[in-house]
Amino acid sequence: MDGSNANPGTGCPVMHGGNTGTDNSVTKWWPQSLNLDILHQKDARTNPMDADYDHRAAVKALDYDAVKADVQALMTDSQDWWPADWGHYGGLMIRLAWHSAGSYRMGDGRGGAGSGNIRFAPLNSWPDNASLDKARRLLWPVKKKYGNALSWADLIILAGNMAYESMGLKTFGFGFGREDIWGPEKDVYWGSENEWLAPSENRYGDLDVPSTMDNPLAAVHMGLIYVNPEGVNGNPDPARTALHVRETFARMAMDDEETAALTCGGHTVGKAHGGGGAHDQIGAEPEGEGVHTQGFGWSNPGHKGLAANAFTSGIEGAWTKHPTQWDMGYFDYLFGYEWELTKSPAGANQWQPVNMPEDEMPVDASDPSQRKRPMMTDADMAMKVDPIYNEICQKFRADPEYFAETFGRAWFKLTHRDMGPRANYYGPDVPAEDLIWQDPIPAGSTSYDVAAVKAEIAGSGLSTADMIATAWDSARTFRGSDKRGGANGARIRLAPQKDWQGNEPERLARVLGVLEPIAAKSGASVADVIVLAGNVGLEQSAKAAGFGIEVPFTPGRGDATDAQTDADSFSVLEPLADGFRNWQKDQYPVSPEAMMLDRAQLLGVTAAEMTVLVGGMRVLGTNHGGTKHGVFTDREGQLTTDFFVNLTDMANTWEPINAGGHYEVRDRKTGSVKWTATSADLVFGSNSILRGYAEVYAQDDNAEKFVRDCVAAWTKVINADRFDLVA
């Protein structure tokens, strides 16, 4: 048998040693475990597509017009099992797109609509996303028909676009090209909160200072819905709510005008749902229901097949007289009437108009013979009460075309924010205009003499450490989460990056002073020359270690200008720590190795690649400020395996020397200090998983493999943002 002591009387099979649940991780008891799984979540073993499947090629072959027509037709094809409000699914599909995109957060670029993550927990089971499981099932026939080429991520956003188009708005544009993931994104920390609409004191340092809101905010207040629709802390106060709305949208790089446009335009169509019972009558979320529910959640015994009885937030009612039309009705209601506090049928706080004639009210979502009183949330009233938002709304109200244009652009930004540069957009509706939030980069030259430039760099007098560190600093800003940053564009020479502490501004200016004239003379971009310098430094270091190797290089990077750079939005890319260069800006509650892991995940490297890069950069002397922590070699500047050999040598001991996470590596017999280190160094010898990788490179037979692997990992990071090569 398998050693199990299972009691046959319990009905549990004897042969049941499999760990088949996620609630019992084999590493959860480790006192200092690192979640290295976040580096491997897109492993080929989870992807059902063929190894040679090329999603970009498949997307290019899509019949875009046919897809759009099918999605638009679906809007008015109401299904008995989930009937549409007023026979039109537009509001539901807009909410699906909004909530998928609205999970994006500018701080680390995680969340957003770019991967179809809303299909999985926790997003698919957040109360804020109630009944969006139905929206996705309604879209299934279209997904089924077009198959691999139409990702769920694209379809979800396209559904929102086509909803608006079918209701009369000319949208700003749409880009196909998002690629699905096949399980939830394990790297995203959604926050510590675990209670739906818990008291706000749990997520603010000071309720009167919106900027003290937790970052990241907890899942139950995701995305653009940070603010309780009933008011801050559930207490209606539109002026106070306005301040919190402003902070919420700012965290998504939205200004006041974009915020007002999205709020007003989002509520121009559709309705809130709180008429079909009370919260305590609604079933569990999708992941909490039984198998028989078909993966649906939030069962509603009071629904009775009527759209008007759907239940989502507990707030009930439409915002406009014609909720399936794009018009100016939202402003007509908001500013045309006085509003008073009331309760929804489910007991939620909301606002109702005073003395509105019945014939001005919207009809019932199921029965057109009945009129229902409209409503406004506290966030809607904020648009009226806050002087800044009010002024913007008055401008919209006076110019419907301006409102439509502003909303269209803001909606496009919301739904495409994490797609990266325009090279990742496909289809006939991609706007030709370069938008600053897309971080545009002009094409660079490919016709210059690469070998001649490399020779110039090699003879420039720059050290290998200077060349490698500058190229790394230029590339390490890349975030796979939203495809921002990276070496392309050479924004390291522009504000704010040139002044970041992590980039060693004085050293950077000196290196750029050498490289920029070489670029000008050769016709190459500065971006290409920076990368070439790093490659030259790596090649020289490998040669010094006895290995001749050429680092792959593809020209064509461009140089962005200040006018193409939104300095404010780039501020969030500033590194607070870089374990690869053994540096952190300050002391943080999070360990240096955990911050290094976060950086590695954003860069898209595996645990093995992270290991080889750190080991390589240590012996090359690329530490920030020239510190010697982790430089476990007497051959600095040579691409050797010395870091791993000495890290795994039991003739050494590691002794903490201060509370700042610094250590001395000492000879076990004599006690003499051989080197110093940080925890970002020593974790590769203490964490059992990382030590396994380190031991590979410490072996006598893997010196050449180390050089090859280091070059490959380097090239992967350096080219992470070359979307132009695969477009």
XYZ file of C-alpha atoms in Angstrom:
727
model
C 0.000 0.000 0.000
C 1.090 3.667 0.068
C 1.508 4.046 3.810
C -1.837 5.721 4.269
C -3.703 4.917 7.461
C -7.073 5.793 5.962
C -10.059 4.169 7.576
C -12.003 2.216 4.938
C -15.174 3.036 6.852
C -14.843 6.712 6.000
C -15.252 6.101 2.334
C -11.868 7.679 1.577
C -9.902 5.646 -0.977
C -6.846 3.948 0.460
C -4.606 5.145 -2.332
C -5.074 8.832 -1.720
C -1.757 10.518 -1.170
C -2.223 13.200 -3.804
C -2.131 16.828 -2.702
C -5.036 17.902 -4.900
C -6.113 21.130 -3.205
C -4.529 24.569 -3.241
C -5.137 25.094 0.459
C -2.259 22.840 1.485
C 0.865 24.104 -0.260
C 3.918 21.987 0.476
C 5.915 25.139 1.221
C 3.406 27.065 3.311
C 5.066 26.031 6.571
C 8.539 27.200 5.519
C 9.462 30.108 7.792
C 11.245 32.073 5.023
C 9.755 30.728 1.820
C 9.905 32.674 -1.434
C 7.039 32.229 -3.858
C 9.232 31.281 -6.810
C 6.124 29.977 -8.569
C 5.410 33.531 -9.700
C 8.382 33.201 -12.073
C 6.967 30.072 -13.706
C 3.226 30.699 -13.886
C 3.184 30.813 -17.693
C 4.993 27.522 -18.013
C 4.438 25.643 -21.261
C 2.862 22.811 -19.293
C -0.173 24.966 -18.495
C -0.712 26.144 -22.066
C -2.962 23.903 -24.185
C -1.820 25.468 -27.457
C 0.579 23.631 -29.768
C 4.248 24.436 -29.254
C 4.423 26.188 -32.632
C 1.217 28.196 -32.139
C 1.795 31.877 -32.927
C -1.003 33.985 -31.476
C 0.042 37.149 -33.288
C -0.078 35.366 -36.633
C -3.488 33.924 -35.773
C -4.835 37.353 -34.811
C -3.676 38.818 -38.110
C -5.785 36.223 -39.959
C -9.016 37.067 -38.086
C -12.016 38.310 -40.048
C -12.313 41.436 -37.901
C -15.529 42.699 -39.465
C -17.259 39.355 -39.010
C -16.222 39.143 -35.361
C -17.485 42.660 -34.676
C -20.784 41.958 -36.434
C -21.342 38.784 -34.423
C -20.599 40.528 -31.139
C -22.948 43.376 -32.013
C -25.714 40.962 -32.988
C -25.359 39.200 -29.667
C -26.220 42.425 -27.815
C -29.912 42.115 -28.595
C -30.207 38.314 -28.623
C -31.699 37.966 -25.153
C -31.465 34.507 -23.554
C -34.127 33.029 -21.279
C -31.567 31.803 -18.734
C -30.253 35.370 -18.242
C -32.536 37.871 -19.968
C -31.179 41.234 -21.002
C -32.223 44.541 -19.459
C -34.605 46.119 -21.974
C -33.591 43.322 -24.359
C -30.046 44.710 -24.664
C -26.909 43.291 -23.045
C -24.981 46.510 -23.606
C -24.812 47.586 -19.971
C -23.720 44.119 -18.838
C -20.985 43.862 -21.473
C -19.688 47.346 -20.702
C -19.490 46.390 -17.045
C -17.603 43.207 -17.944
C -15.057 45.165 -19.988
C -14.827 47.921 -17.377
C -14.216 45.556 -14.488
C -11.704 43.530 -16.459
C -9.726 46.641 -17.392
C -10.418 48.392 -14.086
C -8.270 45.989 -12.102
C -5.201 47.700 -13.605
C -2.972 49.611 -11.201
C -0.350 52.011 -12.401
C 2.015 51.415 -9.464
C 3.287 48.056 -10.696
C 1.348 47.634 -13.926
C -0.377 44.502 -12.690
C -4.034 43.739 -13.253
C -5.877 45.021 -16.284
C -7.601 43.442 -19.240
C -4.584 42.260 -21.196
C -4.611 38.597 -20.201
C -8.229 37.600 -19.566
C -7.462 37.169 -15.859
C -11.079 37.964 -14.919
C -11.930 34.371 -15.956
C -10.239 33.076 -12.821
C -10.349 33.509 -9.067
C -10.116 35.767 -7.242
C -11.458 38.208 -9.827
C -14.265 35.974 -11.060
C -15.524 35.644 -7.485
C -15.230 39.181 -6.172
C -18.645 40.470 -5.095
C -17.913 43.537 -7.208
C -17.951 41.231 -10.246
C -21.234 39.532 -9.427
C -22.993 38.112 -12.484
C -20.150 38.900 -14.854
C -19.846 35.131 -15.073
C -23.115 35.299 -17.015
C -21.726 37.935 -19.369
C -18.830 35.695 -20.322
C -21.110 32.718 -20.912
C -23.238 34.868 -23.201
C -20.092 35.558 -25.225
C -19.137 31.893 -25.476
C -20.782 31.251 -28.890
C -18.579 33.945 -30.437
C -15.455 32.637 -28.725
C -16.334 29.096 -29.794
C -16.807 30.170 -33.408
C -13.538 32.062 -33.859
C -11.427 29.846 -31.653
C -7.757 30.372 -30.932
C -7.377 33.610 -32.865
C -9.924 35.447 -30.722
C -8.691 35.509 -27.143
C -11.050 35.900 -24.240
C -9.062 38.989 -23.293
C -9.786 40.594 -26.675
C -13.396 39.447 -26.767
C -14.223 40.850 -23.332
C -13.017 44.331 -24.278
C -14.462 44.116 -27.790
C -17.844 43.333 -26.218
C -17.671 46.610 -24.288
C -16.733 48.500 -27.433
C -19.467 46.966 -29.538
C -21.979 47.612 -26.758
C -21.247 51.311 -26.954
C -21.282 51.229 -30.767
C -24.657 49.487 -30.797
C -26.050 52.168 -28.485
C -24.909 55.055 -30.648
C -21.383 56.020 -29.538
C -18.603 56.174 -32.097
C -15.736 54.677 -30.107
C -12.184 55.958 -30.439
C -10.772 52.633 -31.590
C -9.897 49.079 -30.706
C -6.801 46.934 -30.838
C -6.776 43.154 -31.066
C -3.704 41.313 -29.811
C -4.207 40.368 -26.167
C -3.175 36.804 -25.353
C -4.924 34.685 -22.749
C -3.362 33.116 -19.715
C -4.460 29.684 -18.505
C -4.651 30.189 -14.776
C -4.825 33.086 -12.341
C -1.856 35.446 -12.177
C -0.024 34.261 -9.085
C 2.204 37.323 -8.878
C -0.579 39.799 -8.116
C -1.076 40.726 -4.488
C -4.575 42.100 -4.301
C -4.387 43.351 -0.738
C -5.043 42.108 2.756
C -8.731 42.876 3.047
C -11.095 39.914 2.917
C -14.491 41.353 3.778
C -16.788 42.896 1.180
C -17.326 46.595 1.931
C -15.616 46.355 5.302
C -15.274 49.580 7.300
C -12.982 51.920 5.431
C -10.741 52.482 8.446
C -9.195 49.134 7.500
C -7.802 50.456 4.271
C -6.955 54.093 5.002
C -4.379 55.567 7.300
C -6.683 58.559 7.597
C -10.151 58.603 6.039
C -9.855 62.342 5.515
C -6.661 61.913 3.478
C -7.497 59.755 0.444
C -3.826 59.308 -0.476
C -3.393 57.152 2.646
C -5.462 54.417 1.018
C -3.747 51.037 0.993
C -1.558 50.373 -2.030
C -2.353 47.961 -3.464
C -5.918 48.145 -2.378
C -7.702 44.988 -1.388
C -9.594 42.865 -3.824
C -13.013 43.734 -2.534
C -12.491 47.303 -3.647
C -10.843 46.552 -6.941
C -9.943 48.668 -9.842
C -12.106 51.675 -10.519
C -14.522 50.714 -7.798
C -12.350 51.583 -4.825
C -15.015 53.836 -3.364
C -18.068 52.362 -1.730
C -21.000 53.321 -4.019
C -23.017 54.143 -0.920
C -20.407 56.675 0.207
C -17.142 56.598 2.080
C -17.503 53.985 4.806
C -21.075 53.470 3.625
C -22.021 57.002 4.722
C -23.343 59.203 1.891
C -21.278 62.371 1.496
C -20.689 63.297 -2.166
C -18.035 65.932 -1.435
C -16.006 63.426 0.527
C -16.609 60.698 -2.027
C -15.278 63.003 -4.758
C -11.881 63.167 -3.051
C -11.700 59.401 -2.877
C -12.808 59.015 -6.496
C -10.015 61.405 -7.524
C -7.378 59.350 -5.695
C -8.741 56.122 -7.133
C -8.573 57.239 -10.734
C -5.198 58.924 -10.280
C -3.765 55.531 -9.398
C -4.717 54.512 -12.913
C -3.096 57.591 -14.448
C -6.463 59.227 -15.093
C -6.780 62.993 -14.711
C -9.912 64.825 -13.547
C -11.376 65.192 -17.020
C -10.862 61.516 -17.850
C -12.328 60.583 -14.468
C -15.454 62.645 -15.016
C -15.845 61.359 -18.567
C -15.572 57.716 -17.497
C -17.990 58.178 -14.605
C -20.602 60.031 -16.640
C -20.150 57.951 -19.786
C -20.137 54.696 -17.885
C -23.456 55.551 -16.286
C -25.056 56.924 -19.442
C -26.140 53.370 -20.238
C -27.306 50.358 -18.248
C -28.534 50.117 -14.671
C -27.646 48.975 -11.183
C -29.292 45.834 -9.850
C -30.747 45.564 -6.390
C -34.364 44.753 -6.961
C -34.271 40.986 -6.775
C -34.101 40.283 -3.100
C -31.550 41.063 -0.436
C -27.866 40.296 -0.032
C -28.494 37.425 2.379
C -30.655 35.665 -0.211
C -27.938 35.536 -2.854
C -25.862 32.379 -3.280
C -22.108 31.928 -3.070
C -19.566 33.128 -5.610
C -18.648 30.869 -8.599
C -15.737 29.183 -6.848
C -17.893 28.564 -3.791
C -20.864 26.909 -5.483
C -21.434 23.232 -6.170
C -20.601 21.489 -9.428
C -24.247 21.439 -10.480
C -24.296 25.235 -10.862
C -22.176 24.989 -14.043
C -19.594 27.407 -12.682
C -22.168 30.133 -12.130
C -22.236 32.077 -8.899
C -24.581 34.275 -6.923
C -27.719 32.231 -7.457
C -30.784 34.368 -7.024
C -33.982 32.618 -5.979
C -35.913 35.825 -6.614
C -34.794 36.233 -10.220
C -37.675 34.253 -11.769
C -36.302 34.779 -15.267
C -36.861 38.531 -15.221
C -34.106 41.005 -16.043
C -35.590 43.489 -13.579
C -34.994 41.030 -10.729
C -31.263 40.633 -11.286
C -29.163 41.357 -8.234
C -25.618 42.671 -8.163
C -24.740 45.529 -5.842
C -27.973 46.084 -3.971
C -28.278 49.521 -5.533
C -31.234 49.607 -7.901
C -32.149 51.651 -10.940
C -31.023 53.303 -14.148
C -29.182 56.605 -14.402
C -30.957 57.835 -17.530
C -34.334 57.825 -19.249
C -33.026 55.748 -22.165
C -30.471 53.317 -20.724
C -29.764 51.592 -24.052
C -28.875 54.827 -25.855
C -25.736 56.939 -25.848
C -27.098 60.414 -25.206
C -26.867 63.318 -22.784
C -29.545 61.934 -20.497
C -27.164 61.477 -17.575
C -26.531 65.205 -17.396
C -30.214 65.982 -17.925
C -31.062 63.977 -14.848
C -28.095 64.889 -12.640
C -28.312 68.636 -13.189
C -31.979 68.918 -14.095
C -33.294 67.749 -10.726
C -32.617 68.013 -7.055
C -31.719 64.702 -5.430
C -32.490 63.266 -2.024
C -31.246 60.266 -0.097
C -33.305 57.105 -0.179
C -32.960 53.346 0.107
C -33.013 50.715 -2.604
C -35.389 47.734 -2.214
C -32.378 45.848 -0.827
C -31.701 48.594 1.704
C -28.704 50.258 0.025
C -28.117 54.019 0.241
C -28.775 55.807 -3.036
C -30.165 59.098 -4.320
C -33.527 59.709 -6.001
C -34.821 62.717 -7.954
C -37.239 65.134 -6.355
C -40.529 65.728 -8.164
C -39.647 63.909 -11.389
C -42.740 63.367 -13.542
C -43.486 59.703 -14.098
C -43.283 60.062 -17.880
C -39.671 61.255 -17.529
C -38.660 58.068 -15.749
C -37.120 55.040 -17.515
C -39.320 52.042 -18.155
C -38.893 48.810 -16.235
C -36.089 46.539 -17.538
C -38.561 43.692 -18.071
C -41.991 45.355 -18.401
C -42.169 48.452 -20.647
C -45.641 49.263 -19.310
C -44.124 50.235 -15.961
C -41.979 53.265 -15.103
C -39.223 53.035 -12.493
C -37.599 55.846 -10.578
C -33.965 56.444 -11.623
C -31.154 56.778 -9.118
C -27.679 58.194 -8.564
C -24.877 56.792 -6.429
C -22.706 58.864 -4.143
C -20.025 58.877 -6.844
C -22.542 60.329 -9.314
C -23.521 63.049 -6.888
C -19.809 63.803 -6.486
C -19.772 64.927 -10.125
C -22.339 67.561 -9.195
C -21.045 68.606 -5.796
C -17.282 68.745 -6.368
C -16.451 72.114 -8.000
C -13.759 70.695 -10.304
C -15.895 67.808 -11.531
C -18.923 70.107 -11.842
C -17.027 72.502 -14.085
C -15.902 69.632 -16.303
C -19.411 68.227 -16.483
C -20.814 71.606 -17.481
C -18.311 71.683 -20.324
C -19.448 68.220 -21.405
C -23.101 69.207 -21.086
C -22.613 72.221 -23.326
C -20.772 70.252 -26.022
C -22.034 66.670 -26.591
C -19.440 66.010 -29.282
C -16.645 67.004 -26.925
C -18.077 64.729 -24.258
C -18.273 61.791 -26.655
C -14.705 62.395 -27.866
C -13.306 62.740 -24.352
C -15.127 59.659 -23.132
C -14.064 57.653 -26.186
C -10.410 58.473 -25.598
C -10.625 57.763 -21.869
C -12.427 54.454 -22.508
C -9.755 53.476 -25.029
C -7.041 54.312 -22.498
C -8.809 52.342 -19.763
C -9.248 49.247 -21.920
C -5.817 49.291 -23.604
C -3.593 50.645 -20.810
C -1.659 47.415 -20.281
C -1.057 46.469 -23.915
C 2.190 48.376 -24.274
C 3.243 50.166 -27.475
C 1.168 50.323 -30.629
C 3.215 47.492 -32.166
C 1.066 45.157 -30.041
C -2.206 46.405 -31.561
C -3.884 44.667 -34.521
C -6.951 45.272 -36.626
C -8.578 48.007 -38.740
C -9.682 50.140 -35.789
C -6.268 50.861 -34.280
C -5.971 54.663 -34.066
C -3.141 56.091 -36.153
C -2.469 58.728 -33.517
C 0.436 58.178 -31.129
C -0.878 58.639 -27.609
C 1.563 59.673 -24.918
C 0.362 57.040 -22.447
C 1.400 54.404 -25.012
C 5.026 55.521 -24.490
C 5.646 56.012 -28.226
C 9.122 55.366 -29.601
C 10.240 56.322 -33.118
C 11.830 53.619 -35.260
C 15.598 53.565 -35.129
C 18.158 53.024 -37.880
C 19.105 49.500 -38.907
C 21.589 50.442 -41.626
C 24.655 51.452 -39.601
C 27.806 49.341 -39.234
C 27.273 47.386 -36.010
C 30.826 46.003 -35.949
C 32.291 49.495 -36.334
C 30.170 50.814 -33.454
C 31.255 47.918 -31.233
C 34.883 48.680 -32.046
C 34.379 52.348 -31.153
C 32.817 51.353 -27.824
C 35.596 48.872 -27.071
C 38.191 51.592 -27.634
C 36.320 54.286 -25.679
C 37.987 53.621 -22.342
C 34.768 52.679 -20.560
C 35.105 49.837 -18.090
C 33.148 46.629 -18.616
C 31.288 47.298 -15.362
C 30.212 50.758 -16.569
C 29.012 49.393 -19.887
C 27.101 46.473 -18.418
C 25.554 48.459 -15.556
C 24.300 51.231 -17.871
C 22.708 48.793 -20.305
C 21.131 46.895 -17.427
C 19.742 50.064 -15.831
C 18.233 51.052 -19.170
C 16.544 47.667 -19.601
C 15.499 46.823 -16.036
C 12.570 49.259 -16.029
C 10.669 46.821 -18.219
C 7.431 45.524 -16.748
C 5.832 42.548 -18.388
C 2.723 43.389 -16.389
C 1.828 46.311 -18.664
C 4.668 46.129 -21.202
C 6.123 49.489 -20.202
C 9.750 50.472 -19.740
C 12.805 48.735 -21.147
C 15.876 49.780 -23.135
C 14.050 50.776 -26.317
C 13.618 54.550 -26.408
C 16.705 55.216 -24.249
C 14.557 57.081 -21.759
C 17.340 56.588 -19.231
C 18.832 59.793 -20.684
C 15.605 61.775 -20.073
C 13.773 63.047 -16.983
C 12.866 61.520 -14.666
C 15.044 58.436 -15.228
C 18.357 60.218 -15.597
C 18.017 61.505 -12.050
C 16.923 58.308 -10.324
C 19.208 57.295 -7.492
C 19.239 53.717 -8.711
C 20.771 54.869 -12.013
C 23.758 56.586 -10.335
C 23.184 59.934 -12.088
C 26.806 61.102 -12.051
C 28.155 57.822 -13.392
C 25.324 57.649 -15.928
C 26.047 61.158 -17.237
C 29.720 60.233 -17.643
C 28.929 57.052 -19.580
C 26.331 58.766 -21.773
C 28.898 61.478 -22.494
C 31.006 58.778 -24.142
C 28.239 56.797 -25.866
C 26.123 59.627 -27.303
C 28.886 60.960 -29.609
C 29.441 57.417 -30.896
C 25.731 57.183 -31.710
C 25.724 60.553 -33.450
C 28.797 59.678 -35.516
C 27.523 56.261 -36.623
C 23.864 57.050 -37.219
C 22.816 54.533 -34.602
C 20.303 55.384 -31.905
C 21.577 56.050 -28.411
C 19.296 53.195 -27.307
C 21.113 50.754 -29.588
C 24.538 52.028 -28.542
C 23.718 51.637 -24.842
C 22.704 48.025 -25.470
C 25.718 47.397 -27.683
C 27.972 48.724 -24.935
C 26.498 46.230 -22.489
C 26.998 43.449 -25.023
C 30.622 44.500 -25.614
C 31.251 44.489 -21.860
C 29.747 41.017 -21.544
C 31.774 39.674 -24.471
C 34.975 41.121 -23.045
C 34.280 39.602 -19.635
C 33.548 36.185 -21.139
C 36.758 36.365 -23.173
C 38.736 37.228 -20.045
C 37.336 34.040 -18.494
C 38.479 32.011 -21.505
C 35.252 31.840 -23.497
C 34.693 33.410 -26.893
C 31.025 34.236 -27.337
C 29.043 36.827 -29.293
C 26.016 38.343 -27.620
C 23.051 38.439 -30.032
C 22.045 41.916 -31.175
C 19.298 43.288 -33.420
C 19.457 46.998 -34.365
C 16.432 49.246 -34.688
C 15.764 50.728 -31.263
C 14.696 54.358 -31.384
C 15.307 57.345 -29.154
C 12.232 58.805 -27.477
C 11.976 62.544 -26.916
C 10.797 64.490 -23.883
C 7.608 65.280 -25.790
C 6.961 61.531 -26.191
C 7.517 60.880 -22.492
C 4.925 61.351 -19.779
C 7.388 62.038 -16.979
C 4.750 61.813 -14.262
C 3.597 58.341 -15.272
C 7.196 57.149 -15.594
C 7.837 58.005 -11.966
C 6.171 54.727 -10.931
C 8.853 52.783 -12.797
C 11.624 54.048 -10.506
C 13.331 51.092 -8.854
C 13.313 51.171 -5.064
C 15.661 48.219 -5.075
C 17.608 46.140 -7.570
C 18.889 42.863 -6.221
C 20.676 42.239 -9.520
C 22.940 45.213 -8.738
C 22.746 44.583 -4.986
C 21.153 47.881 -4.087
C 18.125 49.297 -2.404
C 17.172 52.912 -1.942
C 16.183 52.566 1.708
C 15.366 49.990 4.340
C 11.980 48.373 3.739
C 9.769 45.925 5.618
C 10.083 43.620 2.610
C 13.375 41.726 2.344
C 15.879 42.511 -0.450
C 15.431 39.025 -1.860
C 11.644 39.419 -1.994
C 12.036 42.725 -3.834
C 14.485 41.048 -6.209
C 11.921 38.318 -6.854
C 9.310 40.953 -7.668
C 11.694 42.625 -10.115
C 12.544 39.290 -11.709
C 8.866 38.535 -12.236
C 8.236 41.879 -13.904
C 11.266 41.304 -16.136
C 9.872 37.918 -17.141
C 12.842 35.796 -16.069
C 12.691 32.339 -14.527
C 14.258 31.363 -11.216
C 17.186 29.796 -13.069
C 17.650 32.933 -15.172
C 17.473 35.130 -12.067
C 20.144 32.950 -10.483
C 22.515 33.074 -13.420
C 22.096 36.839 -13.880
C 22.851 37.606 -10.238
C 25.868 35.307 -10.227
C 27.174 36.871 -13.401
C 26.658 40.474 -12.427
C 28.329 39.963 -9.054
C 31.605 38.722 -10.494
C 31.512 41.440 -13.154
C 31.568 44.135 -10.469
C 28.319 45.828 -11.489
C 27.058 46.537 -7.968
C 25.480 49.941 -7.452
C 28.092 52.404 -6.240
C 30.848 49.856 -6.715
C 30.123 48.050 -3.425
C 31.735 44.647 -2.967
C 28.814 42.808 -1.406
C 28.486 39.420 -3.056
C 31.627 39.789 -5.179
C 32.869 36.337 -4.198
C 35.910 36.283 -6.462
C 39.465 37.488 -6.836
C 38.948 37.672 -10.608
C 36.452 40.545 -10.744
C 35.551 41.440 -14.291
C 35.751 37.869 -15.577
C 32.562 35.927 -16.295
C 33.326 32.996 -14.005
C 31.286 30.737 -11.751
C 33.189 31.945 -8.664
C 30.044 33.391 -7.050
C 28.431 29.968 -6.952
C 31.572 28.044 -6.092
C 32.249 30.176 -3.021
C 28.572 30.495 -2.071
C 28.234 26.722 -1.793
C 31.632 26.123 -0.126
C 31.082 24.787 3.388
C 34.563 25.990 4.341
C 32.873 29.385 4.767
C 30.476 30.697 7.407
C 28.018 33.568 7.103
C 27.872 35.985 9.998
C 25.295 38.818 10.330
C 27.056 42.132 11.013
C 24.171 44.599 11.374
C 20.415 44.918 11.358
C 20.464 46.151 7.771
C 20.788 42.669 6.325
C 24.571 42.695 5.770
C 26.805 39.678 6.395
C 30.445 38.675 6.487
C 31.589 35.528 4.731
C 34.379 34.116 6.908
C 36.837 31.265 6.744
C 35.361 28.570 8.963
C 38.733 27.629 10.482
C 40.445 30.992 10.904
C 37.463 33.304 11.206
C 39.047 35.755 8.793
C 36.681 37.818 6.652
C 36.846 36.883 2.984
C 33.878 38.818 1.597
C 30.755 40.742 2.564
C 27.241 40.001 1.384
C 23.567 40.920 1.543
C 20.638 38.586 1.979
C 20.021 38.998 -1.783
C 23.340 37.197 -2.267
C 23.101 34.541 0.383
C 19.518 33.520 -0.410
C 20.936 31.640 -3.405
C 22.721 29.401 -0.964
C 20.139 29.231 1.810
C 16.831 28.800 -0.014
C 16.714 25.152 -0.996
C 15.208 25.778 -4.429
C 17.613 28.550 -5.368
C 20.529 26.578 -3.962
C 19.598 23.793 -6.365
C 20.164 26.196 -9.253
C 23.319 27.619 -7.695
C 24.785 24.134 -7.316
C 24.334 23.522 -11.044
C 26.616 26.449 -11.804
C 29.056 25.634 -9.027
C 29.826 22.284 -10.642
C 33.191 21.844 -12.326
C 31.591 20.850 -15.621
C 29.346 23.867 -16.078
C 31.644 26.864 -16.494
C 30.888 27.107 -20.203
C 27.196 26.415 -19.655
C 27.135 29.303 -17.199
C 28.512 31.724 -19.794
C 25.978 30.557 -22.394
C 23.091 30.757 -19.948
C 24.148 34.159 -18.659
C 24.296 35.571 -22.176
C 20.908 34.064 -23.018
C 19.277 35.508 -19.884
C 20.915 38.881 -20.514
C 19.631 38.943 -24.080
C 16.129 38.043 -22.919
C 16.028 41.038 -20.564
C 17.640 43.425 -23.029
C 15.170 42.467 -25.774
C 12.073 42.196 -23.563
C 10.559 45.348 -25.053
C 11.394 44.685 -28.712
C 7.776 44.245 -29.697
C 8.659 45.657 -33.080
C 10.544 42.426 -33.844
C 7.476 40.206 -33.417
C 4.743 42.527 -34.659
